[in-house]
Short mmCIF file of C-alpha atoms in Angstrom, two decimals:
data_model
loop_
_atom_site.label_atom_id
_atom_site.label_comp_id
_atom_site.label_asym_id
_atom_site.label_seq_id
_atom_site.Cartn_x
_atom_site.Cartn_y
_atom_site.Cartn_z
CA LYS A 1 16.56 -22.87 8.02
CA GLN A 2 16.71 -19.11 8.45
CA GLU A 3 14.32 -17.64 10.98
CA VAL A 4 13.81 -13.91 11.38
CA THR A 5 12.26 -12.51 14.53
CA GLN A 6 11.18 -9.00 15.36
CA ILE A 7 10.43 -7.90 18.87
CA PRO A 8 8.28 -6.21 19.97
CA ALA A 9 5.35 -6.98 17.71
CA ALA A 10 3.90 -3.56 18.45
CA LEU A 11 5.28 -0.33 19.85
CA SER A 12 3.68 3.01 20.71
CA VAL A 13 5.75 6.06 21.51
CA PRO A 14 5.04 9.79 21.82
CA GLU A 15 5.99 12.03 18.92
CA GLY A 16 9.54 13.36 19.07
CA GLU A 17 11.07 10.41 20.84
CA ASN A 18 13.93 8.37 19.45
CA LEU A 19 13.26 4.66 19.16
CA VAL A 20 14.90 1.37 18.22
CA LEU A 21 13.36 -1.58 16.43
CA ASN A 22 15.02 -4.96 16.71
CA CYS A 23 15.53 -7.79 14.25
CA SER A 24 17.30 -11.08 14.89
CA PHE A 25 18.14 -13.91 12.53
CA THR A 26 19.34 -17.43 13.19
CA ASP A 27 21.75 -18.00 10.28
CA SER A 28 24.51 -15.39 10.23
CA ALA A 29 25.67 -16.32 6.71
CA ILE A 30 23.62 -13.59 5.11
CA TYR A 31 24.26 -11.63 1.96
CA ASN A 32 22.54 -8.49 3.17
CA LEU A 33 19.71 -7.30 5.37
CA GLN A 34 16.91 -5.00 4.37
CA TRP A 35 14.46 -2.89 6.30
CA PHE A 36 11.04 -2.12 4.82
CA ARG A 37 7.99 -0.24 5.97
CA GLN A 38 4.45 -1.23 5.15
CA ASP A 39 1.57 1.19 5.49
CA PRO A 40 -1.92 -0.26 6.03
CA GLY A 41 -3.37 -1.56 2.78
CA LYS A 42 -0.22 -0.70 0.88
CA GLY A 43 2.84 -2.44 -0.46
CA LEU A 44 6.28 -2.42 1.07
CA THR A 45 8.72 0.44 0.76
CA SER A 46 12.42 -0.32 0.97
CA LEU A 47 14.09 1.85 3.60
CA LEU A 48 17.64 0.64 3.93
CA LEU A 49 19.78 -2.20 2.62
CA ILE A 50 22.92 -3.15 4.54
CA GLN A 51 25.46 -5.34 2.81
CA SER A 52 27.04 -8.10 4.89
CA SER A 53 30.35 -6.22 4.85
CA GLN A 54 28.79 -3.07 6.31
CA ARG A 55 27.98 -2.29 9.91
CA GLU A 56 25.44 0.45 9.34
CA GLN A 57 23.52 2.52 6.84
CA THR A 58 21.86 5.88 7.26
CA SER A 59 19.05 7.59 5.44
CA GLY A 60 17.72 10.82 6.90
CA ARG A 61 16.38 10.11 10.39
CA LEU A 62 16.86 6.38 9.96
CA ASN A 63 19.95 4.44 10.90
CA ALA A 64 20.22 0.69 10.53
CA SER A 65 23.00 -1.36 12.10
CA LEU A 66 24.07 -4.91 11.43
CA ASP A 67 25.95 -7.31 13.68
CA LYS A 68 26.26 -10.53 11.70
CA SER A 69 28.10 -12.47 14.37
CA SER A 70 25.32 -12.00 16.88
CA GLY A 71 22.57 -12.29 14.29
CA ARG A 72 21.08 -8.89 15.03
CA SER A 73 20.07 -5.69 13.31
CA THR A 74 18.51 -2.56 14.71
CA LEU A 75 16.63 0.26 13.05
CA TYR A 76 17.00 3.54 14.87
CA ILE A 77 14.44 6.26 14.18
CA ALA A 78 15.33 9.72 15.44
CA ALA A 79 12.82 12.40 16.38
CA SER A 80 9.80 10.25 15.52
CA GLN A 81 6.84 11.76 13.68
CA PRO A 82 3.23 10.60 13.26
CA GLY A 83 4.05 9.84 9.62
CA ASP A 84 6.47 7.18 10.83
CA SER A 85 3.50 5.09 11.99
CA ALA A 86 3.61 1.86 9.97
CA THR A 87 4.70 -1.75 10.21
CA TYR A 88 8.45 -2.19 9.90
CA LEU A 89 9.80 -5.41 8.47
CA CYS A 90 13.33 -6.71 8.24
CA ALA A 91 14.31 -9.33 5.68
CA VAL A 92 17.33 -11.41 4.77
CA PRO A 93 17.91 -13.43 1.60
CA LYS A 94 18.12 -17.20 1.92
CA SER A 95 20.75 -17.39 -0.77
CA ASN A 96 24.25 -16.18 -0.14
CA PHE A 97 24.59 -15.18 -3.78
CA GLY A 98 21.66 -12.98 -4.47
CA ASN A 99 18.63 -11.21 -3.23
CA GLU A 100 15.99 -13.78 -3.96
CA LYS A 101 14.13 -15.76 -1.38
CA LEU A 102 13.86 -13.01 1.16
CA THR A 103 12.87 -14.33 4.55
CA PHE A 104 10.81 -11.70 6.29
CA GLY A 105 10.29 -11.11 9.97
CA THR A 106 6.73 -10.76 11.22
CA GLY A 107 7.19 -7.03 11.68
CA THR A 108 6.87 -4.41 14.37
CA ARG A 109 3.75 -2.25 14.20
CA LEU A 110 4.84 1.23 15.21
CA THR A 111 2.41 3.92 16.34
CA ILE A 112 3.64 7.45 16.96
CA ILE A 113 1.30 9.30 19.27
CA PRO A 114 0.89 13.01 18.40
CA ASP B 1 4.93 7.72 -12.61
CA THR B 2 7.65 5.11 -12.41
CA ALA B 3 6.45 2.26 -10.26
CA VAL B 4 5.34 -1.31 -9.88
CA SER B 5 1.64 -1.60 -10.61
CA GLN B 6 -0.78 -4.46 -10.09
CA THR B 7 -4.30 -5.10 -11.32
CA PRO B 8 -6.79 -5.66 -9.95
CA LYS B 9 -6.41 -4.17 -6.48
CA TYR B 10 -9.25 -6.32 -5.13
CA LEU B 11 -10.46 -9.66 -6.40
CA VAL B 12 -13.40 -11.56 -4.94
CA THR B 13 -14.26 -14.90 -6.49
CA GLN B 14 -15.79 -18.30 -5.85
CA MET B 15 -13.92 -21.49 -5.07
CA GLY B 16 -12.94 -23.43 -8.14
CA ASN B 17 -12.65 -20.41 -10.42
CA ASP B 18 -9.53 -19.45 -12.38
CA LYS B 19 -8.19 -15.92 -12.04
CA SER B 20 -5.19 -13.83 -13.06
CA ILE B 21 -3.35 -10.96 -11.44
CA LYS B 22 -1.25 -8.69 -13.62
CA CYS B 23 1.96 -6.93 -12.67
CA GLU B 24 3.91 -4.34 -14.60
CA GLN B 25 7.03 -2.38 -13.75
CA ASN B 26 8.37 0.56 -15.70
CA LEU B 27 11.60 0.82 -13.74
CA GLY B 28 13.64 -1.09 -16.31
CA HIS B 29 14.35 -3.83 -13.78
CA ASP B 30 15.52 -7.29 -14.78
CA THR B 31 14.10 -9.26 -11.85
CA MET B 32 10.50 -9.62 -10.73
CA TYR B 33 8.87 -11.44 -7.84
CA TRP B 34 5.54 -12.60 -6.47
CA TYR B 35 4.93 -12.70 -2.72
CA LYS B 36 1.97 -13.88 -0.66
CA GLN B 37 1.01 -12.18 2.59
CA ASP B 38 -1.35 -14.25 4.67
CA SER B 39 -3.90 -13.18 7.27
CA LYS B 40 -1.20 -13.10 9.94
CA LYS B 41 0.75 -10.60 7.82
CA PHE B 42 3.52 -13.09 7.17
CA LEU B 43 5.16 -12.34 3.81
CA LYS B 44 6.54 -15.24 1.79
CA ILE B 45 8.25 -15.45 -1.59
CA MET B 46 6.42 -17.47 -4.24
CA PHE B 47 8.27 -16.90 -7.50
CA SER B 48 11.21 -14.98 -8.87
CA TYR B 49 11.94 -14.27 -12.53
CA ASN B 50 15.16 -12.87 -13.93
CA ASN B 51 15.13 -11.70 -17.55
CA LYS B 52 11.91 -13.63 -18.13
CA GLU B 53 13.37 -16.86 -16.76
CA LEU B 54 12.08 -18.59 -13.65
CA ILE B 55 14.67 -18.50 -10.87
CA ILE B 56 12.67 -19.49 -7.83
CA ASN B 57 9.56 -21.56 -7.29
CA GLU B 58 9.07 -21.86 -3.56
CA THR B 59 7.00 -25.03 -3.19
CA VAL B 60 3.96 -23.31 -4.56
CA PRO B 61 1.12 -25.59 -5.75
CA ASN B 62 1.13 -26.03 -9.50
CA ARG B 63 -2.29 -24.37 -9.58
CA PHE B 64 -0.23 -21.17 -9.52
CA SER B 65 1.46 -20.42 -12.83
CA PRO B 66 3.48 -17.25 -13.36
CA LYS B 67 3.96 -15.95 -16.85
CA SER B 68 6.47 -13.35 -17.97
CA PRO B 69 5.75 -12.18 -21.53
CA ASP B 70 8.57 -9.65 -21.27
CA LYS B 71 10.92 -8.23 -18.64
CA ALA B 72 8.40 -5.56 -17.61
CA HIS B 73 5.54 -7.95 -16.86
CA LEU B 74 5.04 -10.89 -14.52
CA ASN B 75 1.49 -12.14 -14.35
CA LEU B 76 0.14 -14.70 -11.90
CA HIS B 77 -2.54 -17.14 -13.00
CA ILE B 78 -4.30 -19.26 -10.41
CA ASN B 79 -6.41 -22.29 -11.33
CA SER B 80 -9.10 -23.94 -9.23
CA LEU B 81 -9.01 -21.36 -6.47
CA GLU B 82 -9.26 -22.62 -2.88
CA LEU B 83 -10.26 -20.88 0.34
CA GLY B 84 -6.67 -20.98 1.53
CA ASP B 85 -5.58 -18.88 -1.44
CA SER B 86 -7.21 -15.84 0.16
CA ALA B 87 -4.39 -13.43 0.89
CA VAL B 88 -2.74 -10.27 -0.36
CA TYR B 89 -0.42 -10.92 -3.29
CA PHE B 90 2.46 -8.53 -3.87
CA CYS B 91 4.51 -8.13 -7.00
CA ALA B 92 8.01 -6.66 -6.71
CA SER B 93 10.95 -5.89 -8.94
CA SER B 94 14.64 -5.15 -8.56
CA GLN B 95 17.35 -3.97 -10.90
CA ASP B 96 19.11 -7.29 -10.56
CA ARG B 97 19.38 -10.13 -8.10
CA VAL B 98 21.34 -8.18 -5.50
CA THR B 99 19.65 -4.79 -5.19
CA SER B 100 16.67 -3.49 -3.26
CA GLN B 101 13.21 -4.61 -4.25
CA PHE B 102 10.37 -2.26 -5.11
CA PHE B 103 6.91 -3.50 -4.26
CA GLY B 104 3.56 -3.00 -5.92
CA PRO B 105 0.48 -1.97 -3.90
CA GLY B 106 -0.81 -5.52 -3.59
CA THR B 107 -3.89 -7.43 -4.76
CA ARG B 108 -6.28 -8.58 -2.06
CA LEU B 109 -7.73 -11.90 -3.18
CA THR B 110 -10.79 -13.25 -1.37
CA VAL B 111 -12.03 -16.71 -2.23
CA LEU B 112 -15.60 -17.45 -1.09
#
């Protein structure tokens, strides 16, 4: 059974700092890994999707890495801004053939202090 | 606006009632999903439909019945509501079974 863990559960950093969010998963036979953000009272927004054959993906100030063998992914946020404050979730599909049955981590609640 | 939309946004009802939540996507996606996020913010897949066909039913009580009248809609009907059904329900869609999912804003269901 796939288990996805995100540590820490909450993180506060001053504006402008670079930061790293961690995600670990127990079954390394994954199809891909996705990072989402969730704003309070809102739905999820997909940030980055890394295929199992990739080691990293970048979008603007965000960089996600994937190390399948060690069961880890990191989300790097450069030059953090107050607008980055949200809960960040990583998710992996249970199936090795598609994107259904995403198993989500419990998230890291990020607060950027102005 | 192209998006995944859900109605209603809030739903407060008594135990034992039957209610429906509607979901529509105008992104032209083939696959749609329902998720439940409980009070601890844990998000769990409930159902997945691909081209109007049920792909996944994740051990959800049969009081929950999804219906997909067409590829753009996936509605969730819940019979005999229980206290434990209180949660935020999210609809999502993706182009196919391997691409990123786009989520709706959620429906907060409160069962009294």
